[in-house]
PDB file of C-alpha atoms in Angstrom:
ATOM      1  CA  MET A   1      80.822 116.640 -95.543  1.00  0.00           C
ATOM      2  CA  TYR A   2      78.197 119.278 -95.011  1.00  0.00           C
ATOM      3  CA  THR A   3      79.778 122.412 -93.588  1.00  0.00           C
ATOM      4  CA  SER A   4      77.029 122.797 -91.008  1.00  0.00           C
ATOM      5  CA  THR A   5      78.028 119.454 -89.461  1.00  0.00           C
ATOM      6  CA  LEU A   6      81.723 120.239 -88.959  1.00  0.00           C
ATOM      7  CA  LEU A   7      82.861 120.649 -85.371  1.00  0.00           C
ATOM      8  CA  CYS A   8      86.296 121.546 -84.084  1.00  0.00           C
ATOM      9  CA  ASP A   9      88.115 123.079 -81.179  1.00  0.00           C
ATOM     10  CA  ARG A  10      87.890 126.881 -81.049  1.00  0.00           C
ATOM     11  CA  ASP A  11      91.686 127.281 -80.924  1.00  0.00           C
ATOM     12  CA  LEU A  12      92.065 125.186 -84.073  1.00  0.00           C
ATOM     13  CA  ALA A  13      89.420 127.255 -85.874  1.00  0.00           C
ATOM     14  CA  LEU A  14      91.222 130.462 -84.891  1.00  0.00           C
ATOM     15  CA  SER A  15      94.617 129.098 -85.975  1.00  0.00           C
ATOM     16  CA  VAL A  16      93.296 128.134 -89.432  1.00  0.00           C
ATOM     17  CA  PRO A  17      90.729 130.825 -90.222  1.00  0.00           C
ATOM     18  CA  TRP A  18      87.976 130.555 -92.818  1.00  0.00           C
ATOM     19  CA  ARG A  19      88.881 132.454 -95.991  1.00  0.00           C
ATOM     20  CA  GLU A  20      86.160 135.037 -96.388  1.00  0.00           C
ATOM     21  CA  ASP A  21      87.635 136.256 -99.702  1.00  0.00           C
ATOM     22  CA  LEU A  22      86.508 133.107-101.539  1.00  0.00           C
ATOM     23  CA  LYS A  23      83.219 133.156-103.451  1.00  0.00           C
ATOM     24  CA  ARG A  24      82.813 129.390-103.114  1.00  0.00           C
ATOM     25  CA  HIS A  25      84.560 126.259-101.838  1.00  0.00           C
ATOM     26  CA  GLN A  26      85.355 127.890 -98.490  1.00  0.00           C
ATOM     27  CA  ASP A  27      84.651 124.569 -96.791  1.00  0.00           C
ATOM     28  CA  TRP A  28      86.894 122.567 -99.160  1.00  0.00           C
ATOM     29  CA  ASP A  29      89.647 125.149 -98.759  1.00  0.00           C
ATOM     30  CA  TRP A  30      89.388 125.120 -94.972  1.00  0.00           C
ATOM     31  CA  LEU A  31      89.454 121.323 -94.754  1.00  0.00           C
ATOM     32  CA  ILE A  32      92.499 121.120 -97.040  1.00  0.00           C
ATOM     33  CA  ARG A  33      94.347 123.700 -94.963  1.00  0.00           C
ATOM     34  CA  LEU A  34      93.345 121.921 -91.741  1.00  0.00           C
ATOM     35  CA  GLY A  35      94.645 118.659 -93.184  1.00  0.00           C
ATOM     36  CA  ARG A  36      98.035 120.293 -93.720  1.00  0.00           C
ATOM     37  CA  GLU A  37      98.281 121.036 -90.003  1.00  0.00           C
ATOM     38  CA  GLY A  38     100.470 118.564 -88.174  1.00  0.00           C
ATOM     39  CA  ASP A  39      98.129 117.077 -85.592  1.00  0.00           C
ATOM     40  CA  VAL A  40      94.627 117.156 -87.073  1.00  0.00           C
ATOM     41  CA  GLU A  41      92.393 114.109 -87.400  1.00  0.00           C
ATOM     42  CA  PHE A  42      89.083 114.013 -89.269  1.00  0.00           C
ATOM     43  CA  VAL A  43      86.470 111.770 -87.667  1.00  0.00           C
ATOM     44  CA  GLN A  44      83.001 111.067 -89.044  1.00  0.00           C
ATOM     45  CA  CYS A  45      80.296 110.402 -86.496  1.00  0.00           C
ATOM     46  CA  PRO A  46      77.860 107.651 -87.532  1.00  0.00           C
ATOM     47  CA  SER A  47      74.978 109.389 -85.748  1.00  0.00           C
ATOM     48  CA  VAL A  48      72.643 111.874 -87.390  1.00  0.00           C
ATOM     49  CA  VAL A  49      73.829 115.276 -86.183  1.00  0.00           C
ATOM     50  CA  ALA A  50      71.988 117.606 -88.551  1.00  0.00           C
ATOM     51  CA  HIS A  51      68.991 117.804 -90.833  1.00  0.00           C
ATOM     52  CA  ILE A  52      70.007 119.246 -94.210  1.00  0.00           C
ATOM     53  CA  GLN A  53      67.425 121.368 -96.007  1.00  0.00           C
ATOM     54  CA  THR A  54      67.679 121.171 -99.789  1.00  0.00           C
ATOM     55  CA  GLY A  55      66.345 123.711-102.220  1.00  0.00           C
ATOM     56  CA  SER A  56      67.604 126.895-100.582  1.00  0.00           C
ATOM     57  CA  SER A  57      67.847 129.639-103.204  1.00  0.00           C
ATOM     58  CA  ASN A  58      70.593 131.312-101.132  1.00  0.00           C
ATOM     59  CA  SER A  59      72.841 128.255-101.142  1.00  0.00           C
ATOM     60  CA  ILE A  60      76.290 128.896-102.620  1.00  0.00           C
ATOM     61  CA  SER A  61      76.325 125.365-104.038  1.00  0.00           C
ATOM     62  CA  ALA A  62      73.081 126.111-105.891  1.00  0.00           C
ATOM     63  CA  GLY A  63      74.882 128.775-107.896  1.00  0.00           C
ATOM     64  CA  THR A  64      76.495 128.213-111.273  1.00  0.00           C
ATOM     65  CA  ASP A  65      79.667 130.277-110.876  1.00  0.00           C
ATOM     66  CA  TRP A  66      81.979 127.851-112.649  1.00  0.00           C
ATOM     67  CA  GLN A  67      84.635 130.566-113.062  1.00  0.00           C
ATOM     68  CA  ALA A  68      85.124 130.961-109.287  1.00  0.00           C
ATOM     69  CA  SER A  69      85.209 127.186-108.911  1.00  0.00           C
ATOM     70  CA  LEU A  70      87.862 126.802-111.612  1.00  0.00           C
ATOM     71  CA  ALA A  71      89.931 129.680-110.215  1.00  0.00           C
ATOM     72  CA  TRP A  72      89.906 128.079-106.753  1.00  0.00           C
ATOM     73  CA  ALA A  73      90.965 124.691-108.169  1.00  0.00           C
ATOM     74  CA  ASP A  74      93.786 126.320-110.146  1.00  0.00           C
ATOM     75  CA  GLU A  75      95.010 128.088-107.001  1.00  0.00           C
ATOM     76  CA  SER A  76      94.514 125.345-104.429  1.00  0.00           C
ATOM     77  CA  LEU A  77      94.808 121.843-105.886  1.00  0.00           C
ATOM     78  CA  ASP A  78      98.290 120.587-106.760  1.00  0.00           C
ATOM     79  CA  ASP A  79      97.692 116.857-107.178  1.00  0.00           C
ATOM     80  CA  ASP A  80      96.658 116.134-110.785  1.00  0.00           C
ATOM     81  CA  ALA A  81      94.225 113.327-109.931  1.00  0.00           C
ATOM     82  CA  VAL A  82      92.518 115.377-107.203  1.00  0.00           C
ATOM     83  CA  TYR A  83      92.389 118.422-109.486  1.00  0.00           C
ATOM     84  CA  VAL A  84      90.802 116.533-112.395  1.00  0.00           C
ATOM     85  CA  ASP A  85      88.236 114.808-110.169  1.00  0.00           C
ATOM     86  CA  PHE A  86      87.348 118.123-108.548  1.00  0.00           C
ATOM     87  CA  VAL A  87      86.898 120.108-111.771  1.00  0.00           C
ATOM     88  CA  VAL A  88      84.833 117.284-113.293  1.00  0.00           C
ATOM     89  CA  GLY A  89      82.667 116.773-110.203  1.00  0.00           C
ATOM     90  CA  GLN A  90      82.187 120.419-109.270  1.00  0.00           C
ATOM     91  CA  THR A  91      83.184 122.897-111.959  1.00  0.00           C
ATOM     92  CA  LEU A  92      81.776 120.887-114.870  1.00  0.00           C
ATOM     93  CA  ARG A  93      78.494 120.478-112.987  1.00  0.00           C
ATOM     94  CA  TYR A  94      78.253 124.259-112.505  1.00  0.00           C
ATOM     95  CA  ALA A  95      79.117 124.918-116.164  1.00  0.00           C
ATOM     96  CA  LEU A  96      76.520 122.407-117.383  1.00  0.00           C
ATOM     97  CA  THR A  97      73.882 123.800-115.039  1.00  0.00           C
ATOM     98  CA  ALA A  98      74.638 127.289-116.380  1.00  0.00           C
ATOM     99  CA  ARG A  99      74.454 125.877-119.925  1.00  0.00           C
ATOM    100  CA  SER A 100      77.876 127.449-120.527  1.00  0.00           C
ATOM    101  CA  GLY A 101      79.745 126.022-123.485  1.00  0.00           C
ATOM    102  CA  ARG A 102      82.675 128.231-122.533  1.00  0.00           C
ATOM    103  CA  GLY A 103      82.716 126.679-119.041  1.00  0.00           C
ATOM    104  CA  VAL A 104      82.534 123.120-120.371  1.00  0.00           C
ATOM    105  CA  SER A 105      85.382 123.894-122.801  1.00  0.00           C
ATOM    106  CA  ALA A 106      87.501 125.387-120.002  1.00  0.00           C
ATOM    107  CA  VAL A 107      87.047 122.262-117.871  1.00  0.00           C
ATOM    108  CA  LEU A 108      87.861 119.928-120.768  1.00  0.00           C
ATOM    109  CA  ARG A 109      91.021 121.936-121.541  1.00  0.00           C
ATOM    110  CA  ARG A 110      92.171 121.671-117.916  1.00  0.00           C
ATOM    111  CA  ILE A 111      91.591 117.901-117.936  1.00  0.00           C
ATOM    112  CA  ALA A 112      93.577 117.536-121.149  1.00  0.00           C
ATOM    113  CA  GLN A 113      96.416 119.638-119.699  1.00  0.00           C
ATOM    114  CA  ARG A 114      96.631 117.367-116.637  1.00  0.00           C
ATOM    115  CA  ARG A 115      96.536 114.218-118.811  1.00  0.00           C
ATOM    116  CA  ARG A 116      94.343 112.373-116.328  1.00  0.00           C
ATOM    117  CA  VAL A 117      91.120 110.432-116.686  1.00  0.00           C
ATOM    118  CA  PRO A 118      88.591 111.435-114.012  1.00  0.00           C
ATOM    119  CA  ALA A 119      87.160 108.798-111.699  1.00  0.00           C
ATOM    120  CA  ILE A 120      83.628 107.557-112.369  1.00  0.00           C
ATOM    121  CA  GLY A 121      82.049 109.088-109.224  1.00  0.00           C
ATOM    122  CA  PRO A 122      83.081 112.687-109.923  1.00  0.00           C
ATOM    123  CA  SER A 123      82.215 112.170-113.606  1.00  0.00           C
ATOM    124  CA  VAL A 124      78.655 111.123-112.746  1.00  0.00           C
ATOM    125  CA  LEU A 125      78.344 114.041-110.339  1.00  0.00           C
ATOM    126  CA  GLY A 126      79.619 116.474-112.965  1.00  0.00           C
ATOM    127  CA  LEU A 127      77.311 115.177-115.662  1.00  0.00           C
ATOM    128  CA  ALA A 128      74.400 115.594-113.248  1.00  0.00           C
ATOM    129  CA  GLY A 129      74.611 119.279-114.208  1.00  0.00           C
ATOM    130  CA  ILE A 130      72.606 118.332-117.285  1.00  0.00           C
ATOM    131  CA  VAL A 131      69.600 117.566-115.060  1.00  0.00           C
ATOM    132  CA  PRO A 132      67.753 120.608-113.645  1.00  0.00           C
ATOM    133  CA  ARG A 133      68.571 121.152-109.944  1.00  0.00           C
ATOM    134  CA  ARG A 134      64.934 120.754-108.825  1.00  0.00           C
ATOM    135  CA  GLY A 135      64.862 117.298-110.425  1.00  0.00           C
ATOM    136  CA  LEU A 136      68.026 116.267-108.606  1.00  0.00           C
ATOM    137  CA  GLU A 137      66.664 117.573-105.314  1.00  0.00           C
ATOM    138  CA  ARG A 138      63.508 115.532-105.784  1.00  0.00           C
ATOM    139  CA  LEU A 139      65.579 112.417-106.417  1.00  0.00           C
ATOM    140  CA  MET A 140      67.809 113.061-103.404  1.00  0.00           C
ATOM    141  CA  THR A 141      64.939 113.655-100.984  1.00  0.00           C
ATOM    142  CA  ARG A 142      62.620 110.928-102.192  1.00  0.00           C
ATOM    143  CA  GLU A 143      61.534 108.631 -99.403  1.00  0.00           C
ATOM    144  CA  VAL A 144      62.013 104.930 -99.793  1.00  0.00           C
ATOM    145  CA  VAL A 145      58.838 103.035 -98.930  1.00  0.00           C
ATOM    146  CA  THR A 146      59.288  99.485 -97.728  1.00  0.00           C
ATOM    147  CA  PRO A 147      56.420  97.011 -98.106  1.00  0.00           C
ATOM    148  CA  ALA A 148      54.527  96.083 -94.951  1.00  0.00           C
ATOM    149  CA  GLY A 149      56.124  93.121 -93.255  1.00  0.00           C
ATOM    150  CA  GLY A 150      59.315  93.530 -95.308  1.00  0.00           C
TER     151      GLY A 150
END
């Protein structure tokens, strides 16, 4: 879910405030804490509600701060399967993008400690850190051209 597309009641947002102390994963953290509230339901609207601009140099997700990502996972994710999928899909991607052997080693150690095999989807996402971000953005924004009459 893109953060800019999330909508909720003002009272709910005030009762579960956004953690401004986090360097990244504020949206993940907020959604997890909302999910722990007793009477919250997440609904996805099938309509297009936002146009997402890729390639912003100021985007937090464009950064490679794998340490902050790993610290957040260590603090916030208790379920072993969720933890392993997260650190493979997010933290490993940041470490690979940063070309940090230390980051890759830290992620692999955490996976071994949890004794879980990550799911294929997060694994593919994590390994995408090998590909330069501009290349991924081009792939993600490429228009599909359908043949005339087809």
